Amino acid sequence: MKKTITMIFVCLCFLMVSRVNAQQRYLDEMFTDVVRVDSITYGSNISVFPPAGLKTLIMDVYYPATDTDSNRALILLACTGNFLPRPINGGANGTIKDSTVVELATRLAKRGYVVASFFYRQGWDFTNPSQDVQTATLLQAAYRGIQDARTVARFFRKDVAENGNTYGINPDKIAIGGVGTGGYISMGAAYLDDYEKIKLPKFTNFATGIPFVDTTVHGNIWGTNTTTLNIPNHVGYSSEVQFAFNLGGALGDSSWVDPGDIPVVSFHTPQDPNAPYDIGVVIVPTTGNVVIDEAAGSYAVARQANMFGNHQIFINAGLTDVYTVAANTNNYDSTLSMNLEGLMPFDRPFTPGTHDCGFAGITVPKVPEGSPWDWWNQAAFIADWDAATGGNPFPGAVMNCNSLASNPDMSPTKGRTYIDSVMGYLAPRMVIAMSLYATSIENELFDRALTVFPNPAQDKLTISNENTSNLINEVRMMDVAGRTVQHLTGLRTSEVSISRGNIPSGVYILQIRANIGMTTRKVVFE
């Protein structure tokens, strides 16, 4: 019987050590292959872009190919596009098949998420000479995008309740993210929780005093009532999300951020020429015109979130990984006297000049870089532009050159390098914000910060925690039979050494506790 108990303990130790040293779902790419199901209908609604009328709303759904979990966190992902179809939007990107979107969705699915890359309604009057009309119709387009994002969330919750959970998601763990224009949607979905937030002077017709967005025409902020320009979908289910992130984009106004709001993690270049980094104007690349005088960029949003304590959950985690350190070199706020948690700036110094298009002696003015994570198929973009416009007013090669003017060294390698940093900074914060582990995230983060060396050891081994603010309090060493052979308590240190003493050669299990977190390690004395 004693031998049986010993063997059970050895097995438990092995399983515990294996789990500690294995890749962790949601933090690491633990799946090799991803399935993508294209063009799934998640609803229908009224489009204003010609031909106006009822439009089918579609999404691509990604999930890990060999996963059997039926309770997975879900991420809704919105693409860029200036709220206009590509290539009419004047940019090289703007669909759910954009390289950046596919890369993000694939990497997230490899971490164990289900990802819904959704297309939203587009259209605004970008050719109208009136500033009021441009601002009004662009705000309405963003509003429709937020409604559509909330429709996606309700679609999945309805599927869980009525269709047996086709996609294997956890309806209580839903996040939303956006790239470029999609960043306006993700931040809006995070913070637009009251129609009164839209009734600001800058979002109101000065002459008539009527808000640019009218719920009796455009529908409520959730998109769940019937109006001239809104058809409700999946009414009766929650539209809420638990976390948001954005690569570029902006929020309508910093006043939309309230104490207790969900955390938002932002990636932004301070030099972004179109979306403000702090408080500033919104310029749409399609026209080059200012459409909103004062919007809140990622820096402004992060400042509000940190000031209200909405990101305290990240601060409490004591993250010290290389991505956090890199972000903290450029996100310090002197007003709050702190680094802004949840903000990773990508500083892209700008040298004015011209970009050579490479044909007919054509050059275009260089533009500060706003989306270094983007890349695209140049030949496809040129062909699409020429097919859509007949070469007028500019050939596709010139429009491609215009896009390169803000990203002249664009390439898949460069884009993926930036996405490496996005995932490194985003992954642990998404786990923390949505409480994705049944066991504590603190244990995983503590384990990642811990080094035990040398291993195997001869006479002495050292345990070091790179997170010096999270002190090691206790170390217990056990043999494979579960007997304690050394026990150190009351340590309060970031580094501790253990001498071998009279311990026989063999395998031992270290149980290490800190202020925040506990982990185990297998060690060998030779």
Coordinates of C-alpha atoms in Angstrom, one line a residue, residues 31-461:
F31 CA -1.6 24.5 -31.5
T32 CA 0.2 24.1 -34.9
D33 CA -2.8 24.2 -37.3
V34 CA -5.7 26.5 -37.5
V35 CA -9.1 26.0 -39.3
R36 CA -10.7 29.0 -41.0
V37 CA -14.4 28.9 -42.0
D38 CA -15.1 31.7 -44.4
S39 CA -18.1 33.9 -44.9
I40 CA -20.4 32.8 -42.1
T41 CA -23.5 35.0 -41.8
Y42 CA -23.9 36.6 -38.4
G43 CA -26.8 38.9 -39.3
S44 CA -28.2 41.4 -41.7
N45 CA -28.8 45.2 -41.6
I46 CA -29.3 48.3 -43.7
S47 CA -26.4 49.6 -45.7
V48 CA -26.1 53.2 -46.9
F49 CA -23.3 52.5 -49.4
P50 CA -24.6 52.1 -53.0
P51 CA -26.4 49.9 -53.6
A52 CA -28.1 50.8 -50.4
G53 CA -30.4 48.4 -48.7
L54 CA -30.3 45.2 -46.8
K55 CA -26.8 43.8 -46.5
T56 CA -25.7 40.3 -45.3
L57 CA -23.2 40.6 -42.5
I58 CA -20.4 38.0 -42.7
M59 CA -17.4 36.9 -40.7
D60 CA -14.5 34.4 -41.0
V61 CA -14.1 32.2 -37.9
Y62 CA -10.8 30.8 -36.9
Y63 CA -10.1 28.0 -34.3
P64 CA -7.3 25.6 -33.4
A65 CA -7.6 22.4 -35.6
T66 CA -6.9 19.7 -33.0
D67 CA -8.6 21.4 -30.0
T68 CA -11.4 19.5 -28.2
D69 CA -12.2 22.3 -25.7
S70 CA -15.8 23.5 -25.9
N71 CA -15.5 26.5 -23.6
R72 CA -13.0 28.7 -25.3
A73 CA -12.6 32.5 -25.0
L74 CA -13.8 34.4 -28.1
I75 CA -12.2 37.4 -29.8
L76 CA -14.1 39.6 -32.2
L77 CA -11.7 41.2 -34.7
A78 CA -12.5 44.3 -36.9
C79 CA -10.4 45.2 -39.9
T80 CA -9.4 48.6 -41.2
G81 CA -10.8 50.4 -44.3
N82 CA -11.8 54.0 -43.6
F83 CA -15.4 52.8 -43.6
L84 CA -15.3 52.4 -47.3
P85 CA -14.8 49.4 -49.6
R86 CA -11.4 48.6 -50.9
P87 CA -10.0 50.0 -53.1
I88 CA -12.3 53.0 -53.1
N89 CA -11.1 53.8 -49.6
G90 CA -7.8 54.8 -51.2
G91 CA -5.8 52.4 -49.1
A92 CA -4.1 49.0 -49.8
N93 CA -6.1 47.3 -47.0
G94 CA -9.7 47.1 -45.9
T95 CA -11.1 43.6 -45.8
I96 CA -11.2 40.6 -43.4
K97 CA -8.6 39.0 -45.6
D98 CA -6.0 41.7 -45.0
S99 CA -2.6 40.3 -44.2
T100 CA -2.5 41.9 -40.7
V101 CA -5.9 40.6 -39.8
V102 CA -5.3 37.1 -41.0
E103 CA -2.0 37.0 -39.1
L104 CA -3.5 38.2 -35.9
A105 CA -6.4 35.9 -36.1
T106 CA -4.2 32.9 -36.9
R107 CA -1.8 33.6 -34.0
L108 CA -4.7 34.0 -31.6
A109 CA -6.3 30.8 -32.7
K110 CA -3.0 29.0 -32.2
R111 CA -3.1 30.2 -28.6
G112 CA -6.4 28.5 -28.2
Y113 CA -8.9 31.3 -28.9
V114 CA -11.9 31.2 -31.3
V115 CA -11.6 34.4 -33.5
A116 CA -14.4 36.0 -35.4
S117 CA -13.0 38.3 -38.0
F118 CA -16.1 40.3 -38.9
F119 CA -17.0 42.6 -41.7
Y120 CA -19.1 45.6 -40.8
R121 CA -21.3 48.0 -42.8
Q122 CA -19.5 50.7 -44.6
G123 CA -20.3 54.0 -46.3
W124 CA -20.2 57.7 -45.6
D125 CA -20.4 60.8 -47.8
F126 CA -16.7 61.4 -48.4
T127 CA -17.2 63.4 -51.6
N128 CA -19.5 66.0 -49.9
P129 CA -17.8 69.4 -49.6
S130 CA -19.6 70.2 -46.3
Q131 CA -17.6 69.6 -43.2
D132 CA -20.7 68.9 -41.2
V133 CA -21.9 66.3 -43.7
Q134 CA -18.6 64.5 -43.7
T135 CA -18.3 64.5 -39.9
A136 CA -22.0 63.4 -39.5
T137 CA -21.8 60.6 -42.0
L138 CA -18.4 59.3 -40.8
L139 CA -19.7 59.3 -37.2
Q140 CA -22.8 57.4 -38.3
A141 CA -20.6 54.8 -40.1
A142 CA -18.5 54.3 -36.9
Y143 CA -21.8 53.9 -35.0
R144 CA -23.0 51.2 -37.4
G145 CA -19.7 49.4 -37.0
I146 CA -20.2 49.4 -33.2
Q147 CA -23.7 48.1 -33.7
D148 CA -22.5 45.3 -36.0
A149 CA -19.7 44.4 -33.5
R150 CA -22.4 44.0 -30.8
T151 CA -24.5 41.9 -33.2
V152 CA -21.6 39.5 -33.5
A153 CA -21.4 39.1 -29.8
R154 CA -25.1 38.4 -29.6
F155 CA -24.9 35.9 -32.5
F156 CA -22.4 33.8 -30.5
R157 CA -24.3 34.0 -27.3
K158 CA -27.5 33.0 -29.1
D159 CA -25.7 30.1 -30.7
V160 CA -24.6 28.8 -27.3
A161 CA -28.2 29.1 -25.9
E162 CA -30.1 27.8 -28.9
N163 CA -27.9 25.8 -31.2
G164 CA -25.7 23.8 -28.8
N165 CA -22.6 26.0 -29.0
T166 CA -21.5 25.3 -32.5
Y167 CA -18.2 27.1 -32.1
G168 CA -17.2 25.9 -28.7
I169 CA -17.0 29.3 -27.0
N170 CA -17.4 30.6 -23.5
P171 CA -20.2 33.3 -23.7
D172 CA -18.7 35.0 -20.6
K173 CA -15.3 35.5 -22.1
I174 CA -15.5 37.7 -25.1
A175 CA -13.0 40.3 -26.2
I176 CA -13.0 42.7 -29.2
G177 CA -10.0 44.1 -31.1
G178 CA -9.5 46.3 -34.1
V179 CA -6.9 47.2 -36.6
G180 CA -6.8 50.8 -37.9
T181 CA -10.4 51.8 -38.6
G182 CA -11.4 48.7 -36.6
G183 CA -9.7 50.4 -33.6
Y184 CA -12.4 53.0 -33.6
I185 CA -15.0 50.2 -33.5
S186 CA -13.2 48.2 -30.7
M187 CA -12.8 51.2 -28.5
G188 CA -16.3 52.4 -29.2
A189 CA -17.7 48.9 -28.3
A190 CA -15.6 49.2 -25.0
Y191 CA -16.8 52.6 -24.0
L192 CA -20.0 53.7 -25.8
D193 CA -22.4 52.6 -23.1
D194 CA -24.8 55.6 -23.1
Y195 CA -26.3 57.5 -26.0
E196 CA -25.8 60.7 -24.0
K197 CA -22.1 60.4 -24.7
I198 CA -22.7 61.1 -28.4
K199 CA -24.6 64.3 -27.7
L200 CA -21.5 66.5 -27.5
P201 CA -21.3 69.8 -29.3
K202 CA -18.7 68.5 -31.8
F203 CA -21.1 65.7 -32.7
T204 CA -24.0 68.0 -33.2
N205 CA -25.2 70.1 -36.1
F206 CA -24.3 73.7 -35.0
A207 CA -27.1 75.2 -37.1
T208 CA -30.0 72.9 -36.0
G209 CA -28.8 71.7 -32.7
I210 CA -29.6 68.1 -33.7
P211 CA -27.1 65.3 -32.9
F212 CA -25.5 63.7 -35.9
V213 CA -26.6 60.3 -34.6
D214 CA -30.3 60.0 -34.0
T215 CA -31.5 56.8 -32.3
T216 CA -34.9 57.1 -34.0
V217 CA -33.2 56.8 -37.4
H218 CA -29.9 55.0 -36.7
G219 CA -31.0 52.7 -33.9
N220 CA -29.9 52.5 -30.3
I221 CA -26.3 52.0 -29.3
W222 CA -26.8 48.2 -29.2
G223 CA -28.6 48.0 -32.5
T224 CA -31.5 46.2 -31.0
N225 CA -34.5 48.3 -32.1
T226 CA -36.2 48.7 -35.5
T227 CA -35.7 52.0 -37.3
T228 CA -35.3 53.3 -40.8
L229 CA -31.6 52.4 -40.9
N230 CA -31.4 49.6 -38.4
I231 CA -32.8 46.0 -38.2
P232 CA -32.3 44.3 -34.9
N233 CA -30.5 40.9 -34.8
H234 CA -30.5 38.3 -31.9
V235 CA -32.4 40.5 -29.5
G236 CA -32.5 39.3 -25.9
Y237 CA -28.8 38.4 -25.7
S238 CA -26.0 40.4 -24.2
S239 CA -23.9 42.6 -26.4
E240 CA -21.2 43.1 -23.7
V241 CA -17.5 42.4 -24.1
Q242 CA -15.0 41.9 -21.2
F243 CA -11.9 43.3 -22.8
A244 CA -10.8 45.4 -25.8
F245 CA -7.6 46.2 -27.8
N246 CA -6.7 48.4 -30.7
L247 CA -3.9 48.8 -33.2
G248 CA -4.4 52.5 -34.1
G249 CA -7.8 54.2 -34.2
A250 CA -9.3 56.5 -31.6
L251 CA -12.2 57.1 -29.3
G252 CA -14.9 59.7 -30.0
D253 CA -14.1 61.6 -26.8
S254 CA -12.0 60.9 -23.6
S255 CA -15.1 61.6 -21.5
W256 CA -16.5 58.3 -22.8
V257 CA -14.1 56.5 -20.4
D258 CA -15.6 55.9 -17.0
P259 CA -14.3 54.5 -13.7
G260 CA -14.9 50.7 -13.7
D261 CA -14.9 50.3 -17.5
I262 CA -13.3 47.3 -19.0
P263 CA -9.5 47.3 -19.6
V264 CA -8.3 48.3 -23.1
V265 CA -4.8 47.6 -24.4
S266 CA -3.6 49.9 -27.2
F267 CA -0.8 49.9 -29.8
H268 CA -0.1 53.1 -31.6
T269 CA 2.6 55.1 -33.3
P270 CA 2.9 58.6 -31.7
Q271 CA 3.6 59.9 -35.3
D272 CA 0.3 58.6 -36.7
P273 CA -0.8 61.2 -39.3
N274 CA -4.5 60.2 -39.3
A275 CA -5.6 59.0 -35.8
P276 CA -4.4 61.1 -32.9
Y277 CA -2.1 59.6 -30.4
D278 CA -3.3 61.9 -27.6
I279 CA -6.1 64.4 -28.1
G280 CA -6.3 65.6 -31.7
V281 CA -7.9 65.6 -35.1
V282 CA -9.0 62.7 -37.1
I283 CA -8.0 62.8 -40.7
V284 CA -9.4 60.2 -43.2
P285 CA -6.8 59.1 -45.7
T286 CA -9.4 58.7 -48.4
T287 CA -9.8 62.5 -48.6
G288 CA -7.1 64.0 -46.4
N289 CA -9.7 66.1 -44.7
V290 CA -10.2 66.7 -41.0
V291 CA -13.5 65.1 -40.0
I292 CA -13.3 65.3 -36.1
D293 CA -11.6 68.2 -34.3
E294 CA -10.9 66.5 -31.0
A295 CA -10.8 62.7 -30.6
A296 CA -9.0 60.7 -28.0
G297 CA -6.2 58.5 -29.2
S298 CA -4.6 55.6 -27.5
Y299 CA -2.5 57.7 -25.1
A300 CA -5.4 59.8 -24.0
V301 CA -7.5 56.6 -23.4
A302 CA -4.8 54.9 -21.5
R303 CA -4.3 58.0 -19.3
Q304 CA -8.0 58.0 -18.4
A305 CA -8.1 54.3 -17.8
N306 CA -5.0 54.4 -15.5
M307 CA -6.3 57.5 -13.7
F308 CA -9.6 55.7 -12.9
G309 CA -7.9 52.5 -11.8
N310 CA -9.3 50.5 -14.7
H311 CA -5.9 49.0 -15.5
Q312 CA -4.9 48.4 -11.9
I313 CA -5.3 44.7 -12.5
F314 CA -2.3 44.9 -14.9
I315 CA -0.2 46.9 -12.4
N316 CA -1.0 44.4 -9.6
A317 CA 0.3 41.6 -11.8
G318 CA 3.8 43.1 -11.7
L319 CA 4.6 42.2 -15.3
T320 CA 8.4 42.6 -16.1
D321 CA 8.7 40.8 -19.4
V322 CA 10.7 42.3 -22.3
Y323 CA 7.6 43.7 -24.0
T324 CA 6.4 45.5 -20.9
V325 CA 9.9 46.9 -20.4
A326 CA 9.9 48.1 -24.0
A327 CA 6.5 49.7 -23.7
N328 CA 7.5 51.5 -20.5
T329 CA 10.4 53.2 -22.1
N330 CA 7.9 55.4 -24.1
N331 CA 4.6 55.5 -22.2
Y332 CA 5.4 57.6 -19.1
D333 CA 2.8 60.2 -18.2
S334 CA 4.2 63.1 -16.3
T335 CA 0.7 64.3 -15.1
L336 CA 0.0 61.0 -13.4
S337 CA 3.8 60.4 -12.6
M338 CA 3.5 56.8 -13.9
N339 CA 3.9 54.5 -16.8
L340 CA 0.5 54.1 -18.6
E341 CA -0.3 50.4 -18.3
G342 CA -2.1 49.0 -21.3
L343 CA -0.3 51.3 -23.8
M344 CA 2.5 50.1 -26.1
P345 CA 3.8 53.0 -28.4
F346 CA 5.8 52.2 -31.5
D347 CA 8.0 55.2 -32.1
R348 CA 8.5 55.7 -35.8
P349 CA 10.7 58.8 -36.4
F350 CA 9.8 60.6 -39.5
T351 CA 12.1 62.3 -42.1
P352 CA 10.3 64.5 -44.6
G353 CA 11.0 63.9 -48.2
T354 CA 9.6 62.1 -51.2
H355 CA 9.0 58.5 -52.1
D356 CA 10.0 57.4 -55.6
C357 CA 7.2 55.4 -57.2
G358 CA 9.7 53.6 -59.4
F359 CA 8.1 54.5 -62.8
A360 CA 7.6 57.5 -65.0
G361 CA 9.6 59.7 -62.7
I362 CA 6.6 60.0 -60.3
T363 CA 7.3 60.8 -56.7
V364 CA 4.9 61.4 -53.8
P365 CA 5.4 63.2 -50.5
K366 CA 6.4 60.9 -47.6
V367 CA 3.9 60.6 -44.8
P368 CA 4.6 59.8 -41.1
E369 CA 4.0 56.1 -40.4
G370 CA 0.8 55.1 -38.6
S371 CA 0.6 51.3 -39.1
P372 CA 4.0 49.6 -39.2
W373 CA 2.2 46.2 -38.7
D374 CA 0.5 46.5 -42.1
W375 CA 1.6 44.8 -45.4
W376 CA -0.2 43.9 -48.6
N377 CA 0.0 42.3 -52.0
Q378 CA 1.0 45.2 -54.2
A379 CA 0.1 43.5 -57.5
A380 CA -3.4 42.6 -56.3
F381 CA -4.0 46.1 -55.0
I382 CA -2.9 47.7 -58.2
A383 CA -5.1 45.4 -60.3
D384 CA -8.1 45.9 -58.0
W385 CA -7.8 49.7 -58.2
D386 CA -7.5 49.7 -62.0
A387 CA -10.4 47.4 -62.3
A388 CA -12.6 49.5 -60.0
T389 CA -11.7 52.9 -61.5
G390 CA -10.6 52.2 -65.0
G391 CA -7.3 54.0 -64.2
N392 CA -9.0 57.2 -63.3
P393 CA -8.2 59.5 -61.6
F394 CA -4.9 57.8 -61.0
P395 CA -3.6 54.4 -62.0
G396 CA -3.3 51.8 -59.4
A397 CA 0.5 52.0 -59.3
V398 CA 0.2 55.6 -58.1
M399 CA -2.3 54.7 -55.4
N400 CA 0.0 51.9 -54.3
C401 CA 2.8 54.4 -54.2
N402 CA 0.7 56.7 -52.0
S403 CA 0.3 53.8 -49.6
L404 CA 4.0 53.1 -49.6
A405 CA 4.7 56.7 -48.8
S406 CA 3.7 56.1 -45.2
N407 CA 5.3 52.6 -45.0
P408 CA 8.1 52.5 -47.6
D409 CA 9.8 49.5 -46.1
M410 CA 6.6 47.5 -45.9
S411 CA 7.1 43.8 -46.0
P412 CA 5.7 40.6 -44.4
T413 CA 8.8 40.3 -42.3
K414 CA 8.5 43.8 -40.9
G415 CA 4.7 43.4 -40.3
R416 CA 5.1 40.1 -38.5
T417 CA 8.0 41.5 -36.4
Y418 CA 5.6 44.2 -35.1
I419 CA 2.9 41.6 -34.5
D420 CA 5.4 39.7 -32.4
S421 CA 5.5 42.7 -30.1
V422 CA 1.7 43.1 -30.2
M423 CA 1.2 39.5 -29.1
G424 CA 3.9 39.6 -26.5
Y425 CA 2.4 42.6 -24.8
L426 CA -1.3 41.7 -25.4
A427 CA -1.4 38.0 -24.5
P428 CA -0.8 38.1 -20.7
R429 CA -3.0 41.2 -20.3
M430 CA -5.9 39.6 -22.1
V431 CA -5.5 36.5 -19.9
I432 CA -5.5 38.7 -16.8
A433 CA -8.4 40.9 -17.8
M434 CA -10.7 38.0 -18.7
S435 CA -9.5 35.7 -15.9
L436 CA -9.0 32.9 -18.4
Y437 CA -7.3 30.4 -16.1
A438 CA -9.0 28.1 -13.6
T439 CA -5.7 28.3 -11.8
S440 CA -4.2 31.7 -11.1
I441 CA -2.5 33.7 -13.8
E442 CA -0.2 34.9 -11.1
N443 CA 1.2 31.4 -10.9
E444 CA 2.0 31.3 -14.6
L445 CA 3.6 34.8 -14.6
F446 CA 5.6 34.0 -11.5
D447 CA 6.9 30.8 -13.1
R448 CA 7.9 32.7 -16.3
A449 CA 9.9 35.2 -14.2
L450 CA 11.7 32.4 -12.3
T451 CA 15.1 30.9 -13.1
V452 CA 16.7 27.9 -11.3
F453 CA 20.3 27.2 -12.1
P454 CA 22.5 25.3 -12.5
N455 CA 20.3 22.3 -13.2
P456 CA 21.6 19.6 -12.9
A457 CA 23.7 20.9 -9.9
Q458 CA 26.7 19.6 -8.0
D459 CA 26.7 21.4 -4.6
K460 CA 24.4 24.4 -4.8
L461 CA 21.6 25.8 -6.9

